[in-house]
Coordinates of C-alpha atoms in Angstrom, one line a residue:
M989 CA 103.8 163.8 117.8
T990 CA 103.8 166.8 120.1
H991 CA 100.6 168.5 121.2
F992 CA 100.4 172.0 122.6
M993 CA 97.3 173.7 124.2
T994 CA 97.1 177.4 124.6
L995 CA 94.0 179.2 125.9
D996 CA 92.3 182.4 124.8
F997 CA 94.8 184.8 123.2
A998 CA 92.2 187.6 123.8
D999 CA 94.5 190.3 125.1
G1000 CA 97.8 191.7 124.0
D1001 CA 100.0 190.1 126.6
R1002 CA 98.8 186.6 125.7
A1003 CA 99.0 187.3 122.1
A1004 CA 102.8 187.5 122.5
L1005 CA 102.7 183.8 123.3
L1006 CA 101.5 182.9 119.8
G1007 CA 105.0 183.3 118.2
R1008 CA 106.4 180.9 120.8
V1009 CA 103.7 178.4 120.1
V1010 CA 104.3 178.6 116.3
E1011 CA 108.0 178.1 116.8
M1012 CA 107.6 175.2 119.1
A1013 CA 105.0 173.5 117.0
R1014 CA 106.9 173.3 113.7
G1015 CA 106.3 169.9 112.1
S1016 CA 103.7 168.9 114.8
Y1017 CA 100.2 169.7 115.8
A1018 CA 99.5 172.9 117.6
Y1019 CA 96.1 172.9 119.4
V1020 CA 95.1 176.5 119.8
V1021 CA 92.0 178.0 121.3
T1022 CA 91.6 181.6 120.3
P1023 CA 88.8 184.2 119.6
N1024 CA 91.2 186.2 117.5
V1025 CA 90.8 185.9 113.7
D1026 CA 94.3 187.1 113.0
H1027 CA 95.9 184.4 115.2
V1028 CA 93.9 181.7 113.4
I1029 CA 95.0 183.0 110.0
K1030 CA 98.7 183.0 111.1
L1031 CA 98.4 179.4 112.1
M1032 CA 96.6 178.6 108.8
D1033 CA 99.4 180.3 106.7
G1034 CA 101.4 177.1 106.5
R1035 CA 104.0 177.7 109.2
V1036 CA 102.3 175.1 111.4
G1037 CA 100.8 171.8 110.5
A1038 CA 97.9 172.6 112.8
D1039 CA 94.5 171.5 113.9
V1040 CA 93.0 175.0 114.5
Y1041 CA 90.5 175.1 117.3
Q1042 CA 87.9 177.8 117.1
G1043 CA 87.5 179.9 120.2
A1044 CA 84.0 180.5 121.6
D1045 CA 83.8 184.1 120.6
L1046 CA 85.3 183.8 117.1
K1047 CA 82.9 184.0 114.2
I1048 CA 84.5 181.3 111.9
C1049 CA 82.5 182.7 109.0
D1050 CA 84.7 185.8 109.0
S1051 CA 85.5 186.5 105.3
R1052 CA 89.2 186.4 105.9
I1053 CA 89.0 182.9 107.4
L1054 CA 86.8 181.6 104.6
S1055 CA 89.3 182.9 102.1
H1056 CA 92.0 180.8 103.8
L1057 CA 90.0 177.6 104.2
A1058 CA 90.6 176.5 100.6
R1059 CA 94.4 176.3 101.4
L1060 CA 93.6 173.8 104.2
K1061 CA 92.2 171.2 101.9
G1062 CA 92.6 167.8 103.5
R1063 CA 93.3 169.1 106.9
R1064 CA 91.0 169.2 110.0
L1065 CA 89.4 172.3 111.4
S1066 CA 88.2 171.6 115.0
V1067 CA 85.5 173.5 116.8
Y1068 CA 83.7 173.4 120.1
P1069 CA 79.9 173.0 120.5
G1070 CA 79.8 176.3 122.3
S1071 CA 81.4 178.3 119.5
D1072 CA 79.6 180.2 116.8
M1073 CA 79.3 177.5 114.1
T1074 CA 77.3 179.4 111.6
A1075 CA 75.5 178.4 108.5
D1076 CA 78.1 180.3 106.5
L1077 CA 80.8 177.9 107.4
L1078 CA 78.8 174.6 107.1
A1079 CA 77.2 175.7 103.9
S1080 CA 80.4 176.8 102.3
K1081 CA 82.5 174.9 99.7
A1082 CA 85.2 174.5 102.4
A1083 CA 82.9 172.3 104.4
R1084 CA 83.2 169.7 101.5
E1085 CA 87.0 169.8 101.5
L1086 CA 87.8 170.0 105.2
T1087 CA 87.1 167.7 108.0
I1088 CA 85.3 169.7 110.6
A1089 CA 85.7 168.1 114.0
V1090 CA 83.2 168.9 116.7
F1091 CA 84.6 168.5 120.2
G1092 CA 82.5 168.0 123.3
P1093 CA 79.9 165.8 125.1
D1094 CA 76.8 166.9 123.1
R1095 CA 76.3 164.1 120.6
A1096 CA 72.7 165.2 120.0
A1097 CA 73.8 168.6 118.8
F1098 CA 76.3 167.0 116.4
D1099 CA 73.6 164.7 115.0
E1100 CA 71.5 167.7 114.3
L1101 CA 74.4 169.3 112.4
V1102 CA 74.8 166.1 110.3
A1103 CA 71.1 166.1 109.4
R1104 CA 71.1 169.8 108.5
Y1105 CA 74.3 169.8 106.5
P1106 CA 74.7 166.4 104.8
H1107 CA 77.4 167.6 102.4
A1108 CA 79.7 168.8 105.2
R1109 CA 82.5 166.4 106.3
L1110 CA 81.8 166.4 110.0
Q1111 CA 83.6 164.3 112.6
F1112 CA 82.4 163.9 116.2
L1113 CA 85.2 163.8 118.8
D1114 CA 83.7 162.8 122.1
A1115 CA 86.4 164.4 124.3
P1116 CA 85.0 163.5 127.8
M1117 CA 84.7 159.8 126.9
L1118 CA 87.6 157.4 126.6
A1119 CA 88.3 157.7 122.9
P1120 CA 91.3 155.8 121.3
D1121 CA 93.5 159.0 121.5
T1122 CA 92.8 159.3 125.3
P1123 CA 96.3 158.0 126.2
A1124 CA 97.8 160.8 124.1
W1125 CA 95.7 163.3 125.9
A1126 CA 96.7 161.8 129.3
A1127 CA 100.4 162.2 128.3
T1128 CA 99.8 165.8 127.3
V1129 CA 98.2 166.6 130.6
R1130 CA 101.0 164.9 132.6
A1131 CA 103.7 166.7 130.5
A1132 CA 102.0 170.0 131.2
A1133 CA 101.8 169.2 134.9
Q1134 CA 105.5 168.5 135.0
R1135 CA 106.3 171.8 133.3
A1136 CA 104.3 173.4 136.0
G1137 CA 106.4 171.6 138.6
R1138 CA 103.7 169.3 139.9
E1139 CA 101.9 166.0 139.3
V1140 CA 98.1 165.7 138.8
A1141 CA 95.7 162.9 139.3
I1142 CA 93.8 161.7 136.2
M1143 CA 90.4 160.3 136.7
A1144 CA 88.7 158.2 134.0
D1145 CA 85.0 158.8 134.2
L1146 CA 83.1 155.7 132.9
Q1147 CA 79.9 156.5 131.0
G1148 CA 77.7 153.9 132.6
P1149 CA 74.4 152.7 131.1
K1150 CA 72.7 154.8 128.4
I1151 CA 69.2 155.5 129.8
R1152 CA 68.0 157.8 127.0
V1153 CA 65.4 158.5 124.5
G1154 CA 66.2 157.9 120.9
K1155 CA 66.4 160.4 118.0
F1156 CA 63.7 162.6 116.4
A1157 CA 63.2 163.1 112.7
E1158 CA 63.5 166.9 113.2
G1159 CA 66.2 166.6 115.9
K1160 CA 63.7 167.8 118.6
V1161 CA 60.1 168.2 119.4
W1162 CA 58.0 170.4 121.7
L1163 CA 55.9 168.6 124.3
E1164 CA 52.8 170.4 125.5
P1165 CA 51.6 169.9 129.1
G1166 CA 48.6 167.4 129.0
A1167 CA 49.7 165.9 125.7
K1168 CA 50.1 162.1 125.3
F1169 CA 53.5 160.8 124.6
V1170 CA 54.8 157.2 124.0
L1171 CA 58.2 155.8 124.9
D1172 CA 58.5 152.8 122.6
A1173 CA 61.4 150.3 123.1
A1174 CA 60.5 148.5 119.9
R1175 CA 60.3 151.7 117.7
T1176 CA 63.0 151.8 115.0
E1177 CA 61.9 154.9 113.0
L1178 CA 62.8 158.4 114.2
G1179 CA 60.6 160.0 116.8
D1180 CA 58.0 162.7 116.5
V1181 CA 55.7 164.7 118.7
D1182 CA 53.7 161.6 119.6
A1183 CA 56.4 158.9 120.3
V1184 CA 60.1 158.2 120.3
G1185 CA 62.3 155.1 120.5
L1186 CA 64.5 154.2 123.5
D1187 CA 68.2 153.4 123.9
Y1188 CA 67.2 151.7 127.2
K1189 CA 65.1 148.7 126.2
N1190 CA 64.2 147.5 129.7
L1191 CA 62.3 150.7 130.6
P1192 CA 58.8 149.0 130.0
R1193 CA 59.7 146.4 132.6
D1194 CA 61.0 149.0 135.1
V1195 CA 57.9 151.2 135.3
K1196 CA 54.3 151.0 136.3
P1197 CA 51.2 153.3 136.0
G1198 CA 51.6 156.3 138.3
D1199 CA 55.4 156.5 138.1
S1200 CA 57.0 159.8 137.2
L1201 CA 59.7 159.9 134.5
L1202 CA 62.0 162.9 134.4
L1203 CA 63.7 163.6 131.0
N1204 CA 66.5 166.0 130.2
D1205 CA 67.7 166.5 133.8
G1206 CA 64.2 166.9 135.1
L1207 CA 63.2 169.7 132.7
I1208 CA 60.4 167.5 131.3
V1209 CA 58.2 165.3 133.5
L1210 CA 56.0 162.5 132.2
T1211 CA 53.4 160.5 134.2
V1212 CA 53.1 156.8 133.2
D1213 CA 49.5 155.9 132.3
S1214 CA 50.1 152.3 131.2
V1215 CA 52.6 149.8 129.8
K1216 CA 51.6 147.7 126.8
G1217 CA 54.2 145.4 125.5
E1218 CA 57.4 147.4 124.7
A1219 CA 55.6 150.7 124.9
V1220 CA 55.2 153.1 127.8
Y1221 CA 52.2 155.4 127.5
T1222 CA 52.5 158.7 129.3
T1223 CA 51.0 162.1 129.9
V1224 CA 53.2 165.2 129.8
R1225 CA 53.0 166.9 133.2
L1226 CA 55.8 169.4 132.6
G1227 CA 56.4 170.2 129.0
G1228 CA 59.2 171.8 126.9
E1229 CA 61.7 171.0 124.2
L1230 CA 62.9 167.4 124.0
S1231 CA 65.8 166.7 121.7
N1232 CA 67.8 163.6 120.6
N1233 CA 69.3 161.2 123.2
K1234 CA 68.2 163.1 126.3
G1235 CA 68.5 161.2 129.6
I1236 CA 65.7 159.4 131.5
N1237 CA 65.4 159.1 135.2
K1238 CA 62.7 157.5 137.3
Q1239 CA 61.7 159.6 140.3
G1240 CA 62.6 157.7 143.4
G1241 CA 64.9 155.3 141.5
G1242 CA 64.1 151.8 140.4
L1243 CA 65.7 151.4 137.0
T1244 CA 67.5 148.1 136.7
A1245 CA 70.2 149.0 134.3
P1246 CA 73.6 147.6 135.4
A1247 CA 76.3 150.0 136.6
L1248 CA 78.9 148.5 134.2
T1249 CA 78.3 148.1 130.5
G1250 CA 80.4 146.5 127.8
K1251 CA 81.7 149.9 126.8
D1252 CA 82.7 150.6 130.4
M1253 CA 84.8 147.3 130.4
D1254 CA 86.6 148.4 127.2
D1255 CA 87.1 151.9 128.6
I1256 CA 88.7 150.4 131.8
K1257 CA 91.2 148.7 129.5
T1258 CA 92.0 152.0 127.8
A1259 CA 92.2 153.8 131.2
M1260 CA 94.7 151.2 132.5
S1261 CA 96.8 151.5 129.4
F1262 CA 97.8 155.0 130.5
Q1263 CA 97.6 154.1 134.2
A1264 CA 94.7 156.4 135.2
D1265 CA 95.0 157.3 138.8
Y1266 CA 91.3 157.0 139.5
V1267 CA 88.3 155.3 137.8
A1268 CA 84.9 156.8 138.4
V1269 CA 82.0 154.3 138.3
S1270 CA 78.7 155.7 137.2
F1271 CA 75.3 154.7 138.8
P1272 CA 76.5 152.1 141.4
K1273 CA 73.7 150.8 143.5
S1274 CA 75.6 148.6 145.9
A1275 CA 79.0 147.5 147.0
T1276 CA 78.8 144.6 144.5
D1277 CA 79.0 147.1 141.6
M1278 CA 82.2 148.6 143.0
E1279 CA 83.7 145.2 143.7
M1280 CA 83.1 144.1 140.1
A1281 CA 84.7 147.4 138.8
R1282 CA 87.7 146.8 141.1
Q1283 CA 88.2 143.3 139.8
L1284 CA 88.0 144.5 136.2
C1285 CA 90.5 147.3 136.9
N1286 CA 92.9 145.0 138.7
V1287 CA 92.9 142.5 135.8
A1288 CA 93.4 145.3 133.2
A1289 CA 96.1 147.0 135.2
A1290 CA 98.0 143.8 136.2
E1291 CA 100.5 144.0 133.3
F1292 CA 101.3 147.6 134.3
R1293 CA 101.6 146.8 138.0
H1294 CA 99.2 149.5 138.7
Q1295 CA 96.3 149.9 141.1
P1296 CA 93.9 152.8 140.5
G1297 CA 91.7 154.3 143.1
L1298 CA 88.0 153.7 142.6
I1299 CA 85.4 156.5 142.9
A1300 CA 81.7 155.7 143.3
K1301 CA 79.5 158.3 141.7
I1302 CA 76.5 158.6 143.9
E1303 CA 73.7 159.5 141.5
R1304 CA 71.0 156.9 142.1
A1305 CA 68.3 156.9 144.8
E1306 CA 69.0 153.3 145.4
A1307 CA 72.6 154.1 146.5
I1308 CA 71.5 156.3 149.4
P1309 CA 70.3 153.4 151.7
R1310 CA 73.5 151.5 150.9
L1311 CA 75.8 154.5 151.1
E1312 CA 78.0 153.0 153.8
E1313 CA 78.7 149.7 152.0
I1314 CA 79.4 151.6 148.8
I1315 CA 81.9 153.9 150.5
R1316 CA 83.6 150.9 152.2
A1317 CA 84.0 149.2 148.8
S1318 CA 85.5 152.3 147.2
D1319 CA 88.5 154.6 147.6
G1320 CA 86.3 157.7 147.4
I1321 CA 82.9 159.0 146.3
M1322 CA 81.6 161.7 144.0
V1323 CA 78.6 163.7 145.1
A1324 CA 77.1 163.7 141.6
R1325 CA 74.3 166.1 142.2
G1326 CA 72.8 166.2 138.7
D1327 CA 71.2 162.7 138.3
L1328 CA 70.9 162.4 142.1
A1329 CA 68.8 165.6 142.3
V1330 CA 66.5 164.3 139.5
E1331 CA 65.8 161.1 141.3
V1332 CA 65.5 162.3 145.0
G1333 CA 64.4 165.9 144.4
N1334 CA 66.5 169.1 144.4
A1335 CA 65.6 170.0 148.0
A1336 CA 67.1 166.8 149.4
V1337 CA 70.5 167.2 147.8
P1338 CA 72.2 169.8 150.1
A1339 CA 71.6 167.7 153.2
L1340 CA 72.7 164.6 151.4
Q1341 CA 75.8 166.3 150.2
K1342 CA 76.8 167.2 153.7
R1343 CA 76.0 163.7 154.9
M1344 CA 78.1 162.1 152.2
I1345 CA 81.1 164.3 152.7
R1346 CA 81.0 163.7 156.5
M1347 CA 80.7 159.9 156.0
A1348 CA 83.5 159.7 153.5
R1349 CA 85.9 161.6 155.7
T1350 CA 85.0 159.6 158.7
M1351 CA 85.7 156.4 156.8
D1352 CA 89.0 157.8 155.5
K1353 CA 87.9 158.1 151.9
V1354 CA 88.3 161.0 149.4
V1355 CA 85.2 162.9 148.2
I1356 CA 84.6 165.0 145.1
T1357 CA 81.7 167.4 144.8
A1358 CA 80.4 167.9 141.2
T1359 CA 77.7 169.2 138.9
Q1360 CA 76.9 172.8 138.0
M1361 CA 79.3 174.3 140.4
M1362 CA 80.2 177.2 138.1
E1363 CA 77.5 176.6 135.5
S1364 CA 77.0 180.2 134.5
M1365 CA 80.6 180.5 133.4
I1366 CA 79.9 178.3 130.4
T1367 CA 78.8 181.6 128.8
N1368 CA 79.8 184.3 131.3
P1369 CA 83.3 185.4 132.4
V1370 CA 82.4 185.6 136.1
P1371 CA 80.4 183.3 138.4
T1372 CA 77.2 184.2 140.2
R1373 CA 77.2 184.9 143.9
A1374 CA 75.2 181.7 144.4
E1375 CA 77.9 179.7 142.6
V1376 CA 80.6 181.2 144.8
S1377 CA 78.7 180.2 147.9
D1378 CA 78.1 176.7 146.5
V1379 CA 81.8 176.1 145.9
A1380 CA 82.8 177.6 149.3
N1381 CA 80.2 175.6 151.2
A1382 CA 81.5 172.4 149.6
V1383 CA 85.0 173.3 150.8
L1384 CA 83.7 174.2 154.3
D1385 CA 81.9 170.9 154.4
G1386 CA 85.2 169.1 153.9
T1387 CA 85.3 168.0 150.2
D1388 CA 88.7 167.0 148.8
A1389 CA 87.9 168.3 145.3
V1390 CA 85.4 170.3 143.4
M1391 CA 84.8 169.3 139.8
L1392 CA 84.0 171.2 136.7
S1393 CA 82.3 169.6 133.7
A1394 CA 80.7 171.6 130.8
E1395 CA 82.3 174.8 132.2
T1396 CA 85.7 173.6 130.9
A1397 CA 84.7 170.9 128.4
A1398 CA 82.6 173.2 126.2
G1399 CA 82.5 176.6 128.0
R1400 CA 83.7 179.9 126.7
Y1401 CA 85.9 180.7 129.7
P1402 CA 87.7 177.5 130.8
L1403 CA 90.8 179.1 132.2
E1404 CA 88.9 181.9 133.9
T1405 CA 86.6 179.3 135.5
V1406 CA 89.5 177.4 137.0
E1407 CA 91.1 180.6 138.3
E1408 CA 87.9 181.8 139.9
M1409 CA 87.2 178.4 141.5
A1410 CA 90.8 178.3 142.9
K1411 CA 90.3 181.7 144.5
I1412 CA 87.0 180.6 146.1
C1413 CA 88.6 177.4 147.5
A1414 CA 91.6 179.2 148.9
A1415 CA 89.4 181.8 150.6
A1416 CA 87.1 179.1 152.1
E1417 CA 90.0 177.1 153.4
A1418 CA 91.6 180.1 155.0
A1419 CA 88.3 180.8 156.8
E1420 CA 87.9 177.3 158.2
D1421 CA 87.3 176.8 161.9
H1422 CA 89.8 174.1 163.0
Q1423 CA 88.8 172.0 166.0
L1424 CA 91.5 169.3 165.9
D1425 CA 91.3 168.5 169.6
A1426 CA 87.6 167.8 169.3
D1427 CA 88.4 165.4 166.4
F1428 CA 90.4 163.2 168.7
T1429 CA 88.0 163.2 171.7
G1430 CA 86.8 159.6 172.3
Q1431 CA 88.8 158.3 169.3
T1432 CA 90.8 155.0 169.5
F1433 CA 93.3 153.8 166.9
R1434 CA 94.1 150.2 166.4
R1435 CA 96.9 150.6 163.9
I1436 CA 100.3 151.8 164.8
D1437 CA 100.8 153.8 161.5
Q1438 CA 97.4 155.5 161.9
S1439 CA 98.3 156.4 165.5
I1440 CA 101.6 157.9 164.4
A1441 CA 99.8 160.0 161.8
M1442 CA 97.3 161.3 164.3
G1443 CA 100.1 162.0 166.8
A1444 CA 101.9 164.1 164.2
L1445 CA 98.8 166.2 163.6
F1446 CA 98.2 166.8 167.3
T1447 CA 101.8 167.6 168.1
A1448 CA 102.4 169.9 165.1
H1449 CA 99.1 171.7 165.9
H1450 CA 100.1 172.5 169.5
L1451 CA 103.7 173.3 168.7
G1452 CA 102.8 175.6 165.9
A1453 CA 105.0 173.7 163.5
K1454 CA 105.9 175.1 160.0
A1455 CA 105.1 171.8 158.3
I1456 CA 104.0 168.2 158.7
V1457 CA 106.0 165.7 156.6
A1458 CA 105.0 162.2 155.8
M1459 CA 107.5 159.9 154.2
T1460 CA 105.1 157.4 152.6
D1461 CA 105.2 154.5 150.1
S1462 CA 101.5 153.9 149.7
G1463 CA 100.1 157.3 150.6
A1464 CA 98.1 155.9 153.5
T1465 CA 99.7 158.1 156.2
A1466 CA 99.0 161.3 154.2
L1467 CA 95.4 160.2 153.6
W1468 CA 94.8 159.7 157.3
M1469 CA 96.3 163.1 158.1
S1470 CA 94.2 164.8 155.4
R1471 CA 90.9 163.6 157.0
H1472 CA 91.4 166.2 159.8
R1473 CA 91.3 169.9 159.3
I1474 CA 94.6 171.7 160.2
H1475 CA 96.1 174.9 158.9
I1476 CA 99.6 173.4 158.8
P1477 CA 100.4 172.1 155.3
I1478 CA 101.1 168.4 154.9
Y1479 CA 104.0 167.4 152.6
A1480 CA 104.0 163.8 151.5
L1481 CA 107.4 162.5 150.3
T1482 CA 107.2 159.4 148.2
P1483 CA 109.6 157.5 145.8
K1484 CA 106.7 156.4 143.6
V1485 CA 105.2 158.6 140.9
A1486 CA 101.9 156.7 141.0
T1487 CA 101.5 157.4 144.7
Q1488 CA 102.4 161.1 144.2
R1489 CA 99.7 161.4 141.6
K1490 CA 97.1 159.7 143.7
M1491 CA 97.8 161.9 146.6
A1492 CA 97.1 165.0 144.5
M1493 CA 93.5 164.3 145.3
Y1494 CA 94.0 164.5 149.1
R1495 CA 93.0 167.7 150.7
N1496 CA 95.8 169.9 152.2
V1497 CA 98.4 167.4 151.0
R1498 CA 101.3 168.6 148.8
P1499 CA 102.8 165.4 147.3
L1500 CA 106.5 165.5 146.3
L1501 CA 108.6 162.9 144.6
M1502 CA 111.8 161.9 146.4
D1503 CA 114.0 158.9 146.3
T1504 CA 115.3 158.1 149.7
S1505 CA 118.0 155.9 151.3
A1506 CA 117.1 152.7 152.9
D1507 CA 118.9 154.0 156.0
R1508 CA 116.5 155.9 158.3
D1509 CA 118.9 158.7 159.4
T1510 CA 120.2 159.3 155.9
A1511 CA 116.6 159.4 154.6
L1512 CA 115.7 162.0 157.3
E1513 CA 118.6 164.2 156.2
Q1514 CA 117.6 163.8 152.6
A1515 CA 114.0 164.8 153.4
E1516 CA 115.1 168.0 155.2
G1517 CA 117.4 168.9 152.3
H1518 CA 114.5 168.4 149.9
L1519 CA 112.3 170.7 152.0
K1520 CA 114.9 173.4 152.3
S1521 CA 115.6 173.3 148.6
R1522 CA 112.0 174.1 148.0
N1523 CA 111.9 176.8 150.7
I1524 CA 109.3 174.9 152.6
V1525 CA 111.4 175.1 155.8
Q1526 CA 114.3 177.3 156.7
K1527 CA 116.9 177.3 159.5
G1528 CA 115.2 177.2 162.9
D1529 CA 111.8 176.1 161.6
V1530 CA 110.1 173.3 163.6
Y1531 CA 108.5 170.5 161.6
A1532 CA 107.1 167.1 162.4
I1533 CA 108.1 164.1 160.2
T1534 CA 106.8 160.5 160.1
C1535 CA 108.5 157.5 158.6
G1536 CA 108.8 153.7 159.0
E1537 CA 111.6 151.4 159.9
P1538 CA 112.6 149.5 157.9
M1539 CA 112.2 152.1 155.2
G1540 CA 110.0 151.5 152.2
A1541 CA 107.6 148.9 153.8
P1542 CA 104.0 149.8 153.0
G1543 CA 102.0 150.3 156.1
G1544 CA 105.2 150.4 158.2
T1545 CA 105.0 154.0 159.5
N1546 CA 106.1 153.7 163.1
M1547 CA 108.1 156.8 164.0
L1548 CA 107.3 160.4 164.7
K1549 CA 110.2 162.9 165.0
I1550 CA 110.0 166.6 165.9
C1551 CA 112.8 168.4 164.1
V1552 CA 114.3 171.9 164.0
A1553 CA 115.7 172.7 160.6
S1554 CA 119.5 173.1 160.7

């Protein structure tokens, strides 16, 4: 089954692509996101067996669409949480005959729709989580990347423990400052303005009088008055709207929930079935959490002869004192600023971000900066000036990657968001102040391959070389090179697709797939031919290249050669 994804046919130029999508999608599924009513109707006219995805600006209750819905009986109409899902659609007869699939991370919003429209055939598709169709999505992403002439790294983001309140009878309540509110782990009935149940049953044993609990990303603050049995009695300090399944954090940390749940273990198996390049572990508190995740990944990946990179999401206060051991046990970290800010306070996060990026780079690990980087573009077509500065500062700090979440998972402008972020990153990288000589002052290297990598950087920098080329089996040489800031692009040539994908995360590294001869001189000729065929170097250009002899031995880089392209 073939899957196609097209984004936002809002203008005339993009509208021309619709015909191509229709032709390509005959007899298969066409996944189309569009705010244009006419385009949806064309897809619904029977030329394509399609799941039609409603764009964020499309009013699905448009009379022309409703008149076509009856013809789709038995099919699935898919919509995003951010779109205009009006009562006209969900109250219509069509809602009884179609399956209306809601994509996105907001399960609470979906539960509210189910309660409000019990007759509608609603289906929740939790896209960000590892659903059974995740391998198909991974194949779609990789096929799209190949058509674009590149490989991308896929990261499986584990959910971690559910530390959340339960559900409310009305879907949500309004908590007034000063009001009393009970979090009851034993409660089975739906919540109300006085009390609610808990998904996290150990909360009564993790808190004491005087503790501050932050709900819904810190928008609501409760002070613990007392704990009696399975009930936590609190006073509302900062009030507001609280809806189903919102998260709970304890200020300063201290919740004992394990980093890995049973669902995470199942999701690791799913992730390894499509050889996810990285696995992100939520809420690790120590190196032990990461070591356990690595063991689970290695076991699940053994039959595929695959070894994923492990990313520790730093989002608990307890992780900060153990940051070094967590980084050592991981292949990289994610500065997960959302939950982290709730636990340690917003003001502490910028300095922690800089510290974490600096530590990760010093320890030769990758680092991802995440959470609310382009938040306003969930609903707006351009970022705020503050968001531009936030992304640029992360790049200037040395992050390998910047991450989007709701902006592309449920936002109205996913493509525009990525385009804007790419512009910001490129501008920030171009403005960097490179001090390569200072990086090497006082440094000693115990490994030959690492010394060769550093030598290539130093020599290429002072020669003004056109490119730095690393012939690598494992990707380690390219990783070491990428830990230092240099304007010269690093091209990593590898015979392994898995290594190529993993290196896509490394800053300033352009990974390329190339089968090479076992003979060194022949391999070097092949490498230059590969570079010239891609117009990376031309006749007379100087470039530095590293490789190992014998060829293909992991960790065997032992040669640096300065070449002039023939």
